[in-house]
Coordinates of C-alpha atoms in Angstrom, one line a residue:
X1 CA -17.9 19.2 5.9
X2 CA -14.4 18.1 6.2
X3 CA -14.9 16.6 10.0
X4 CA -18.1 14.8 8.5
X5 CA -15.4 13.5 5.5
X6 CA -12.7 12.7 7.7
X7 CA -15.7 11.0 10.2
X8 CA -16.6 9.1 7.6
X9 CA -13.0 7.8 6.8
X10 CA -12.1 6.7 10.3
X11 CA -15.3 4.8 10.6
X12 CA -14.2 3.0 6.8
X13 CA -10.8 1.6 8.0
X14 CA -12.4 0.8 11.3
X15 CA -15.0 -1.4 9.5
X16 CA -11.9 -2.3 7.2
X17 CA -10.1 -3.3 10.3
X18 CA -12.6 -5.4 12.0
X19 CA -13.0 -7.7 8.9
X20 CA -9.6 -7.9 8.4
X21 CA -9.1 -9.2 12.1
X22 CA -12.3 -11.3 11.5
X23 CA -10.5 -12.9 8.5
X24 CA -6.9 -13.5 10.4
X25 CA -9.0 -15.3 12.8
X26 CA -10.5 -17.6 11.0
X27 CA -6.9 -17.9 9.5
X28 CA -5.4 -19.0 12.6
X29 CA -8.3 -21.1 13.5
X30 CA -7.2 -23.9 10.5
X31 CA -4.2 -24.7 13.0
X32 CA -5.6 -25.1 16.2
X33 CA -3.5 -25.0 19.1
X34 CA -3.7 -28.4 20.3
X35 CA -0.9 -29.9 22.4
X36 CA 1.3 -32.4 21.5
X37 CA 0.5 -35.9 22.2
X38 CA 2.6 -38.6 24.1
X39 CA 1.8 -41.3 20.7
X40 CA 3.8 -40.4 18.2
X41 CA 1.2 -41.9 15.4
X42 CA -1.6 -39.5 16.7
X43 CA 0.8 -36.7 16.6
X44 CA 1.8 -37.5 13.0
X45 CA -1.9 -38.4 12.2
X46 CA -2.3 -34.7 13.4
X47 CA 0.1 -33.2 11.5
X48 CA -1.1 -34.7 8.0
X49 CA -4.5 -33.9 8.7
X50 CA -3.8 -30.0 9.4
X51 CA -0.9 -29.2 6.3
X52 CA -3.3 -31.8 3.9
X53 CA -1.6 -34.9 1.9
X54 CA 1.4 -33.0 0.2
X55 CA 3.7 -35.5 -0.9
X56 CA 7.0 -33.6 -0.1
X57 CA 5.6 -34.2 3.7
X58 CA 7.2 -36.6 5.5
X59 CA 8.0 -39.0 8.5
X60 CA 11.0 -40.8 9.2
X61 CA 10.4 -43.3 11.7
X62 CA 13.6 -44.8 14.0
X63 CA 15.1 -46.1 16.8
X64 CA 17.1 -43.7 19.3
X65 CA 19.7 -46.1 20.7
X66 CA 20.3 -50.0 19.9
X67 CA 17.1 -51.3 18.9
X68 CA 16.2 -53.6 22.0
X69 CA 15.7 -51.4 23.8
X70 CA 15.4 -48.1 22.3
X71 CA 13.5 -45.2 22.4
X72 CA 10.8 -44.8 19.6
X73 CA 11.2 -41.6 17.7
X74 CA 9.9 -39.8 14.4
X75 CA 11.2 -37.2 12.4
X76 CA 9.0 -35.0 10.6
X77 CA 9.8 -32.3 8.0
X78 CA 9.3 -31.2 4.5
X79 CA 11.7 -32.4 1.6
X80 CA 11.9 -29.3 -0.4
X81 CA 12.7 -26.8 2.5
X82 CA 15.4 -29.1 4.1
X83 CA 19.4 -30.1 3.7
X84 CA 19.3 -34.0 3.5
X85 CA 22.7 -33.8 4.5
X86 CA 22.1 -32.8 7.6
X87 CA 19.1 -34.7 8.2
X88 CA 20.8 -38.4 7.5
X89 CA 24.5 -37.3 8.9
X90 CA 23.8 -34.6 12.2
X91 CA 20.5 -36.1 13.2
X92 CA 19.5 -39.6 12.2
X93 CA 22.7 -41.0 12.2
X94 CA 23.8 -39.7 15.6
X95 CA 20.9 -40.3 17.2
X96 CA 20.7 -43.8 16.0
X97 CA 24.2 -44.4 16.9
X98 CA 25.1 -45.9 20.8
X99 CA 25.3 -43.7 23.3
X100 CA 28.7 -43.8 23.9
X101 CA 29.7 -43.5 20.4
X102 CA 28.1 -40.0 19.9
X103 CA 30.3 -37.4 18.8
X104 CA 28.9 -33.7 19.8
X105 CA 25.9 -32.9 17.5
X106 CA 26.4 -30.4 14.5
X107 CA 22.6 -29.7 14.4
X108 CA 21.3 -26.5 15.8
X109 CA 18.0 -26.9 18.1
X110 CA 16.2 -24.3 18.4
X111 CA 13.8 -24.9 21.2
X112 CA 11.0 -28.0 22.4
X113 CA 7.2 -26.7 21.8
X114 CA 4.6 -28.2 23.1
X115 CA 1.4 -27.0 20.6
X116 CA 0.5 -27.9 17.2
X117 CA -0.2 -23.9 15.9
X118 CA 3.6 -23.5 16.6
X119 CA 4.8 -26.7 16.0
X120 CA 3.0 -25.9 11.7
X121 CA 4.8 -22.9 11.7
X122 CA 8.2 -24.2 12.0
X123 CA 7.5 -26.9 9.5
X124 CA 6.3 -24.5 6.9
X125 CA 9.3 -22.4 7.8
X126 CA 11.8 -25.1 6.7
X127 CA 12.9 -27.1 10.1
X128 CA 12.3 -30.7 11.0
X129 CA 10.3 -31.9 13.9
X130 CA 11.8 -34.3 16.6
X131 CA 9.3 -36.6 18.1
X132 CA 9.6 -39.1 20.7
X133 CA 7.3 -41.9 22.1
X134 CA 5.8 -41.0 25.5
X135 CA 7.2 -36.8 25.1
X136 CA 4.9 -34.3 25.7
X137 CA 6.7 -31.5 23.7
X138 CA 8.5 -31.6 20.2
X139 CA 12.2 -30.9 19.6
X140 CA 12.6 -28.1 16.9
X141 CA 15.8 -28.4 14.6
X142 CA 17.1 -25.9 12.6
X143 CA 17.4 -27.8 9.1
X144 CA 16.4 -25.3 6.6
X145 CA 17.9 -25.3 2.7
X146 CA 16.3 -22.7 0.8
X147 CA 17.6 -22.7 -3.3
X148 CA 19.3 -19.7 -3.6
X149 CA 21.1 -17.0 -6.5
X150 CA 24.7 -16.7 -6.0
X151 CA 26.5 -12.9 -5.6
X152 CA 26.4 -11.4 -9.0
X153 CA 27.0 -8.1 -10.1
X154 CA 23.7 -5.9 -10.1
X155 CA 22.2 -5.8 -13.5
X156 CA 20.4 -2.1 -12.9
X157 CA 22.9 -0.8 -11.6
X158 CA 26.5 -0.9 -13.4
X159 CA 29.0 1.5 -12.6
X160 CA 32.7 1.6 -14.1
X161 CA 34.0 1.9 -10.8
X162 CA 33.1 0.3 -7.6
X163 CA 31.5 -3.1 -6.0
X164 CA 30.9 -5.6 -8.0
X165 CA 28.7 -7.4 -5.8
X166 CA 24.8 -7.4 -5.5
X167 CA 21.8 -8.3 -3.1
X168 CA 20.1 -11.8 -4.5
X169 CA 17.3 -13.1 -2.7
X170 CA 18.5 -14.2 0.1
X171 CA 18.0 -12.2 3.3
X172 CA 20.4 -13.9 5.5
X173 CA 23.0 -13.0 2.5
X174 CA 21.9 -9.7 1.8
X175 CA 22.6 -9.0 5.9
X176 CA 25.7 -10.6 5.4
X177 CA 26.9 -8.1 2.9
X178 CA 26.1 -5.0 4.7
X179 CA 27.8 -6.4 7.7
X180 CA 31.0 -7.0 6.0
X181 CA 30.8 -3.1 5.1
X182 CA 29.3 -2.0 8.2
X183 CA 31.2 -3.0 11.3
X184 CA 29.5 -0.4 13.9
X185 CA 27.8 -2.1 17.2
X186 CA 25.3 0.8 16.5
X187 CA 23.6 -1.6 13.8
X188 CA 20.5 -2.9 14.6
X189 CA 18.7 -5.3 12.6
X190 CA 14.8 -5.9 13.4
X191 CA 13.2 -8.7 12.3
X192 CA 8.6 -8.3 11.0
X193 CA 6.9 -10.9 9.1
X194 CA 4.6 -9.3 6.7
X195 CA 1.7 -11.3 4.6
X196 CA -0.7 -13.5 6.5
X197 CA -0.3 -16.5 4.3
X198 CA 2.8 -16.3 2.9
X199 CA 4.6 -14.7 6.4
X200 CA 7.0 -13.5 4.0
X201 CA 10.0 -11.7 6.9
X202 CA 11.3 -8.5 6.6
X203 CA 14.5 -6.4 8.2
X204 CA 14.3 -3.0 9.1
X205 CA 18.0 -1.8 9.4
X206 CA 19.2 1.4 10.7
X207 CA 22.2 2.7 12.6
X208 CA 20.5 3.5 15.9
X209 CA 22.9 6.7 16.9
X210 CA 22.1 8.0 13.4
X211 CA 18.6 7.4 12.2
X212 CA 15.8 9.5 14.2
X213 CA 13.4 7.6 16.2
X214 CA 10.6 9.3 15.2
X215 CA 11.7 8.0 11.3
X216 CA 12.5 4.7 12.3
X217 CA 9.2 4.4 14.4
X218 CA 7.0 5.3 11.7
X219 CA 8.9 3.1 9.3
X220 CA 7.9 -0.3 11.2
X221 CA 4.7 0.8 12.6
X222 CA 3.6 1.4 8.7
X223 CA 5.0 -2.2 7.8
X224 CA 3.4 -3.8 10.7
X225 CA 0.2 -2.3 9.6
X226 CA 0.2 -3.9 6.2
X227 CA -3.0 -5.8 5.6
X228 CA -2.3 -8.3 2.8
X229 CA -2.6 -12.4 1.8
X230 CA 1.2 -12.1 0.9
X231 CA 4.3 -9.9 -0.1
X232 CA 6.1 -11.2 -3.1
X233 CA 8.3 -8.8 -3.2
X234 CA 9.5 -5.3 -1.7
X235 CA 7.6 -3.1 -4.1
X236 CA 4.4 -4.3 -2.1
X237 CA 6.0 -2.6 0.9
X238 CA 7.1 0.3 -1.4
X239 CA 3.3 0.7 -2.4
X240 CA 1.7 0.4 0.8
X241 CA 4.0 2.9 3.3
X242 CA 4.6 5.2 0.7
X243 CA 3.3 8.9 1.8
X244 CA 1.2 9.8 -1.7
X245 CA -0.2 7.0 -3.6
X246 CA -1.2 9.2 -6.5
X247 CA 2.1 10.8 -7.0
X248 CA 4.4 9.7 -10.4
X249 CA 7.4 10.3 -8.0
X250 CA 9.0 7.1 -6.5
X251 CA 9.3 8.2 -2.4
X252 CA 11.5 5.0 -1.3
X253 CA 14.3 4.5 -3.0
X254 CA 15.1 1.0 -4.5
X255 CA 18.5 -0.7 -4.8
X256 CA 20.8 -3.5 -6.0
X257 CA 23.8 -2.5 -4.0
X258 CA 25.0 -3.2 -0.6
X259 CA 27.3 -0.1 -0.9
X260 CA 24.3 2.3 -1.8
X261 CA 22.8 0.8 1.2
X262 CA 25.3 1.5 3.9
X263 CA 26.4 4.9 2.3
X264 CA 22.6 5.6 2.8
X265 CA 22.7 4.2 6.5
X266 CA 25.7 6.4 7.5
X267 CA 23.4 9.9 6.2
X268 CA 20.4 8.5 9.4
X269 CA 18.4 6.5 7.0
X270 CA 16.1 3.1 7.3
X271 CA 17.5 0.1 4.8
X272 CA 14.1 -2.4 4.4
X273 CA 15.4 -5.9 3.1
X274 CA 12.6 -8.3 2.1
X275 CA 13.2 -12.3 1.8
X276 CA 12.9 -12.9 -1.9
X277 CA 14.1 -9.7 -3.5
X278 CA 17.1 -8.6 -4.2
X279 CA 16.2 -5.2 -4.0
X280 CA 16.6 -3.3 -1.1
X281 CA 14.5 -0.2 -0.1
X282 CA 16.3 3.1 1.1
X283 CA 13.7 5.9 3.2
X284 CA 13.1 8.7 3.8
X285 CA 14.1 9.3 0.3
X286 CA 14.6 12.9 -1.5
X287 CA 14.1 14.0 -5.5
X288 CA 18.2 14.6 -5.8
X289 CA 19.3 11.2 -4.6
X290 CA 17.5 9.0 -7.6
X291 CA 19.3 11.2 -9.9
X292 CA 22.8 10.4 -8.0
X293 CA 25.2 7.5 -8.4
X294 CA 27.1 5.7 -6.0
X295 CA 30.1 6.0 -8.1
X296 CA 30.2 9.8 -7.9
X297 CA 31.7 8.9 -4.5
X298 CA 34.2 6.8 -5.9
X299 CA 35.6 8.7 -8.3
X300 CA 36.9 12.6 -7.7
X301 CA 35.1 15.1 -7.2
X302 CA 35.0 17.5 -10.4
X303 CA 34.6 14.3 -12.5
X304 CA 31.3 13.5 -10.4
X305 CA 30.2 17.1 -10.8
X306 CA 30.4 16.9 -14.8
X307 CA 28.6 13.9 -14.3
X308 CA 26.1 15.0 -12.3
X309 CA 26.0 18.7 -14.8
X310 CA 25.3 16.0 -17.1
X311 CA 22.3 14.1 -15.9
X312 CA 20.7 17.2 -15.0
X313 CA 20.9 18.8 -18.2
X314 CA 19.9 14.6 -19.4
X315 CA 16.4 14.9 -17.0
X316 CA 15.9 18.4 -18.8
X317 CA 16.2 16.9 -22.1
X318 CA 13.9 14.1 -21.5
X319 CA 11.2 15.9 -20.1
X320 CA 11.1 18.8 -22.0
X321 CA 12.4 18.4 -25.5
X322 CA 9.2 17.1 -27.3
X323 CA 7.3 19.9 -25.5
X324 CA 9.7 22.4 -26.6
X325 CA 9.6 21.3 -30.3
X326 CA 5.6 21.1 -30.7
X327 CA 5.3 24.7 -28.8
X328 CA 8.3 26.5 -31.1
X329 CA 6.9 24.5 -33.9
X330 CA 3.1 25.5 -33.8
X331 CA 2.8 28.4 -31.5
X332 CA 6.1 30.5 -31.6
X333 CA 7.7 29.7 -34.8
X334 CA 8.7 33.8 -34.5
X335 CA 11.7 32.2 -31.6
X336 CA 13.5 30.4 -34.0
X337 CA 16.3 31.1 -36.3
X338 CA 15.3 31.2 -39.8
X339 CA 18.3 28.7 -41.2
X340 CA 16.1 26.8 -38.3
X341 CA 12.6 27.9 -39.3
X342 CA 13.6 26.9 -43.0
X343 CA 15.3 23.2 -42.9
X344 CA 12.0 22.5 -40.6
X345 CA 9.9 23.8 -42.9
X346 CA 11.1 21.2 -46.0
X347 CA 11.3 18.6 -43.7
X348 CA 7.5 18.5 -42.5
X349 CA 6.1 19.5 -46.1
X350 CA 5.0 15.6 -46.6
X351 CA 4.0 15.1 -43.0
X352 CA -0.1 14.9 -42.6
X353 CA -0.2 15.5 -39.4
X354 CA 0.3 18.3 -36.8
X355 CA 3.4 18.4 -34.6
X356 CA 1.7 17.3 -31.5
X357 CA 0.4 13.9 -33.1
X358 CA 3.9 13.3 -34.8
X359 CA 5.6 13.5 -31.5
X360 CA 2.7 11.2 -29.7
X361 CA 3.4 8.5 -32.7
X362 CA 6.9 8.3 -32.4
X363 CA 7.5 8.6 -28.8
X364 CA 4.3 5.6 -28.4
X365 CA 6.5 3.9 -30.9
X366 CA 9.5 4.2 -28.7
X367 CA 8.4 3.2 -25.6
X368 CA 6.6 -0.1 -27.6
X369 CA 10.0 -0.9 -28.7
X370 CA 11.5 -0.3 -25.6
X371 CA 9.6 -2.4 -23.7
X372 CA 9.8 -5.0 -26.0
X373 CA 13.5 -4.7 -25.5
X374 CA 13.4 -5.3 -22.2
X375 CA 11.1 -8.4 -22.1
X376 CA 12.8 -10.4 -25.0
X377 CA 15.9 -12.7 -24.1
X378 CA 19.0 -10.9 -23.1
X379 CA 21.3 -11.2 -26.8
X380 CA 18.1 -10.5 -28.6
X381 CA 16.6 -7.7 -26.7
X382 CA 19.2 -4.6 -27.4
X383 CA 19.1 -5.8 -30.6
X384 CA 15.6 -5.5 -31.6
X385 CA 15.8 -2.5 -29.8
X386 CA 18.4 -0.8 -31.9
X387 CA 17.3 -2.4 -35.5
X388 CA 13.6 -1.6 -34.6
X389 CA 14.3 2.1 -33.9
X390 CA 16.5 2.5 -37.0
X391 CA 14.1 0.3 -39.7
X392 CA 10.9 2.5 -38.1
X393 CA 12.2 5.7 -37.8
X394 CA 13.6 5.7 -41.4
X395 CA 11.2 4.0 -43.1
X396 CA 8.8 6.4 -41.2
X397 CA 10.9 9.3 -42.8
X398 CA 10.4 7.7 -46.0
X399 CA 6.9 7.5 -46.4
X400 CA 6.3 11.2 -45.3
X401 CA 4.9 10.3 -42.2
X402 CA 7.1 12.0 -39.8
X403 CA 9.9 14.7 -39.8
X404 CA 13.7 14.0 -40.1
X405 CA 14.0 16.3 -36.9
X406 CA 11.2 14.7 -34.6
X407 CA 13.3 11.4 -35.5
X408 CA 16.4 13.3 -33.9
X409 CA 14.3 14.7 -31.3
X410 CA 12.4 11.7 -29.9
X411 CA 16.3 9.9 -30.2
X412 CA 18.0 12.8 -27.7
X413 CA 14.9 12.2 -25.7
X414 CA 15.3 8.3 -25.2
X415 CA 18.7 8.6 -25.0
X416 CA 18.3 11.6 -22.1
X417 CA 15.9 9.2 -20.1
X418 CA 18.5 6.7 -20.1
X419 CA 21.1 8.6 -18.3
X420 CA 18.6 8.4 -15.1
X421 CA 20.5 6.1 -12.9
X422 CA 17.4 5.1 -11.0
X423 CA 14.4 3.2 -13.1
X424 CA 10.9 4.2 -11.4
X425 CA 12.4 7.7 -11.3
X426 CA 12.8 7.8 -15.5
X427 CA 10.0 5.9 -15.6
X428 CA 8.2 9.1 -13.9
X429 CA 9.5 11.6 -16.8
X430 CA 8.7 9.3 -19.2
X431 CA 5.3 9.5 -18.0
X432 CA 4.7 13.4 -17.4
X433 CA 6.2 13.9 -21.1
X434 CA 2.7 12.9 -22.4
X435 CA 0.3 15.6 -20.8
X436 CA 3.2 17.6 -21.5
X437 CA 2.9 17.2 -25.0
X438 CA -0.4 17.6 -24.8
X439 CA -0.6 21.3 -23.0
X440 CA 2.2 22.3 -25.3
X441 CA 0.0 21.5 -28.9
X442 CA -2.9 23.0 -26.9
X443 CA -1.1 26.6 -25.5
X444 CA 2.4 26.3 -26.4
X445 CA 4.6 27.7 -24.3
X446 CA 2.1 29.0 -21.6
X447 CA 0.7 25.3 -21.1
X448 CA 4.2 24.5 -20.4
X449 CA 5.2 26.4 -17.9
X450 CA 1.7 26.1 -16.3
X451 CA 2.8 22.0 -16.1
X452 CA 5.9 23.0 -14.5
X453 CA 4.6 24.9 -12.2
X454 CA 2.0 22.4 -11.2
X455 CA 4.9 20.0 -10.5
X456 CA 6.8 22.3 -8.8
X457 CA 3.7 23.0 -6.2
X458 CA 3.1 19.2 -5.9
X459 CA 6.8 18.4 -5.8
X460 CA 7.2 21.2 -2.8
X461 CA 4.3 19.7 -1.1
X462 CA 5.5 16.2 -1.4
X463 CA 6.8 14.0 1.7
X464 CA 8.9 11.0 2.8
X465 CA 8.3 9.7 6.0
X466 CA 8.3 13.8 7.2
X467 CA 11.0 14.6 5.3
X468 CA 10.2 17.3 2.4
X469 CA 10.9 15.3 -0.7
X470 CA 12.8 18.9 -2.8
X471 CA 15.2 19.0 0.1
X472 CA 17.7 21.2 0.0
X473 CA 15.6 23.3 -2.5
X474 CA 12.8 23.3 -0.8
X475 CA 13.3 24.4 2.7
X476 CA 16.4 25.2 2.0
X477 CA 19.8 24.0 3.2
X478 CA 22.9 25.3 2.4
X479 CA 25.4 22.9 4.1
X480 CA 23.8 20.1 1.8
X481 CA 24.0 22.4 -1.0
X482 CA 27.3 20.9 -1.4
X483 CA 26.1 17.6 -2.2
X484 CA 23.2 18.4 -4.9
X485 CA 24.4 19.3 -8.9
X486 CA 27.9 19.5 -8.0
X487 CA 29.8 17.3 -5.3
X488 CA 32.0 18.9 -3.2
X489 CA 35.4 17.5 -2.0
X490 CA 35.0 15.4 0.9
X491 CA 37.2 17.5 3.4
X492 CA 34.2 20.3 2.5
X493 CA 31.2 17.5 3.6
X494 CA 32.1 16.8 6.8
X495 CA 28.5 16.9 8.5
X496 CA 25.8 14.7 7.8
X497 CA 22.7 15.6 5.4
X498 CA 20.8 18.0 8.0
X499 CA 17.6 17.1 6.4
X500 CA 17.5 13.7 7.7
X501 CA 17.8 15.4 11.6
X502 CA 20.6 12.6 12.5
X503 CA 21.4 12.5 16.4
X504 CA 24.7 12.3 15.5
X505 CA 25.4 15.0 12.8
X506 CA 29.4 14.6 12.6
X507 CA 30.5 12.8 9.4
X508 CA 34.4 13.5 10.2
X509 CA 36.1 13.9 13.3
X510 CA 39.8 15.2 12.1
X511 CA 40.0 19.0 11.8
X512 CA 42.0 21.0 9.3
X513 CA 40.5 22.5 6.3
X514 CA 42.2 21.6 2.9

């Protein structure tokens, strides 16, 4: 049964395949690959007819040389993807300019081309076209001016202490940043375009005497394998070479920071930088490392263990609290004290409902307002949050409908989520917390430790890129032991994660223990 299954699989994506080909064909077949023509009006004729009449399309006709007896020429390019600067200054202007009066050019060629299909691409990619009466081939200049987000300071990821600068959507910038870090020859930087209409490029970066081929390998030949119209940003790639669709758990890592990027470069990893994003993406990635910050590097090393003490005890909090409440509350009310027992008691004596649909309204209401936080303007946002949570929860008090302690409860728990440092990793506690609930109104304590232990199972079975994702837990490994809960000083880390298998395991080459 499970050869006919997987059978039956192989010959799904092979018919998948096939239409997908089919369809990239026909694709490719709107640009044929027709040469270019010694007229210059049948080669702009040609050009209008396959990119349509767009009105940011056009064709600047001149005179190379003194007009006599000149050389007819035409420039083609489109308005919105190019510097005008350049265009009427470096190109026009010199070329129209006697011979002998021609300073050296300022413009970057790229290279002649002969064929249309090629010729599109370059267009749509932002360069201008050279033609010339009575040329066979077409002079490519590089002329692209894309509108672009200065360096800010990331907005989802703020720390005290540390860079202050962020990715924005530019990839050429965003490779510019980790170079200014990253000064090692052993950088490579490779270049895929992703998306069949939109051709959207993407840079795999990884230190090549660090980061395992095998990784790095499986890495591009996943990306190169995407199947898609376009890629608007990097969570398509996220979604789509990710090991376990179905899991809650993110399994690449997503960041702001240029610093996070080439700390995670120096441990053997793969950096993924898409045009358009400003978020990079970080694999293989492990459970610990969404719950760590880069600034527990930056600041010493038993303040970045209390930290770290105190996200863990945070992730506890926000997962389990609720649970805890509605189990003690309806199952084992025997396991509290009976100060405890008694003030609960007085406060739930108005409340119509049982514990597990008190904690499902209010935490429903929490995440409503929170998201409603989020998508309102930035002054009016954490406001609304804040008077929204305090105007519900106390008029909710009021009118009997819910507890004074599942008010303080569902607060410890919002507050514990938002001491995750990474998003799509709270987003995942915030999102077992539900069935959660649920297994702990319908068998208290039992349904939750059957949860847990469900999640433990999956989470042990889980995988990035070949790496198990509980690592150092699960297999265990000691030496990284001394980066998990508590950082150890730096004199004690002086090998590389031994997870991530880097070819070069040596983090520090002095000797001397301190």
């Amino acid at each position: 049964m499970s050869g006919f299954w997987q059978a039956w699989k192989h010959r799904k994506q092979t018919l998948r395949d096939q239409a997908w080909h089919q369809r990239s064909k026909k694709s490719m077949d709107k640009v044929p690959d027709i040469p270019v023509s010694p007229e210059l009006e049948a080669n702009v004729t040609t050009i209008q007819r396959l990119l349509g009449s767009s009105d940011d399309l056009l064709s600047r006709h001149f005179v190379i040389g003194p007009k006599e007896n000149g050389q007819k020429a035409v420039l083609v390019y489109f308005d919105t993807l190019v510097d005008k600067k350049v265009i009427d200054q470096f190109i026009l202007e010199y070329l129209a300019s006697p011979l002998d009066d021609r300073e050296r050019p300022a413009i970057h060629t790229l290279e002649s081309v002969r064929g249309m299909q090629k010729l599109v691409e370059y267009l749509l990619a932002g360069m201008s076209i050279l033609l010339i009466e009575g040329k066979t081939e077409a002079i490519v200049c590089g002329t692209f001016h894309y509108a672009k987000r200065s360096i800010e300071e990331p907005q989802s990821e703020a720390l005290i202490r540390g860079s202050r600068e962020g990715f924005n959507e530019s990839l050429s910038d965003g490779i510019s940043l980790i170079r200014k870090r990253l000064k090692d020859p052993a950088l490579r930087v490779r270049l895929i375009q992703v998306g069949e209409r939109t051709k959207t490029p993407v840079n795999i970066l990884f230190i090549e005497d660090l980061a395992p081929e095998d990784v790095v390998r499986e890495i591009t030949n996943r990306i190169k394998g995407i199947q898609i119209d376009g890629i608007l940003e990097s969570g398509y790639i996220e979604q789509m070479i990710q090991d376990n669709t179905w899991s809650p758990f993110p399994q690449i890592q997503a960041t702001e920071r240029p610093d996070k990027v080439v700390a995670h470069l120096l441990e053997g990893k793969v950096a993924i930088l898409t045009e358009g994003t400003p978020f990079a993406l970080i694999a293989p990635a492990i459970f610990t490392q969404f719950y760590q910050s880069a600034e527990d590097y930056y600041e010493r090393f038993l303040i970045s263990s209390m930290i770290r003490l105190i996200r863990t005890i945070s992730l506890l909090v926000a997962l389990l609290l609720p649970s805890l409440y509605i189990a003690f509350s309806s199952f084992h009310p025997e396991m509290i004290p009976s100060r405890l027992v008694i003030a609960m008691s007085a406060g739930r004596s108005t409340v119509p409902f049982p514990s597990v649909v008190e904690a499902f309204l209010m935490e429903i209401t929490m995440e409503i307002l929170r998201e409603a936080s989020i998508r309102l303007p930035g002054p009016i946002g954490p406001t609304i949050g804040i008077v929204g949570a305090l105007v519900v929860g106390q008029a909710a008090v009021q009118a009997g409908l819910v507890s004074p302690i599942m008010v303080i409860i569902v607060a410890l728990t919002t507050i514990g989520s938002f001491a995750t440092p990474s998003y799509s990793a709270a987003i995942a506690i915030r999102m077992l917390r539900f069935p959660l609930m649920i297994l702990a109104g319908a068998f208290g304590l039992y349904g939750i430790m059957l949860f847990l232990i469900i999640i433990s199972i999956h989470l042990s079975a889980l995988k990035s890129f070949g790496i198990p994702y509980m690592t150092p837990i699960s297999p265990v490994y000691l030496k990284s032991m001394r980066d998990f809960i508590f950082r150890a000083p730096f004199f004690w880390m002086k090998e590389r994660p031994e997870m991530f298998n880097p070819p070069d395991p040596s983090r520090q080459n002095w000797g001397g223990d301190k």
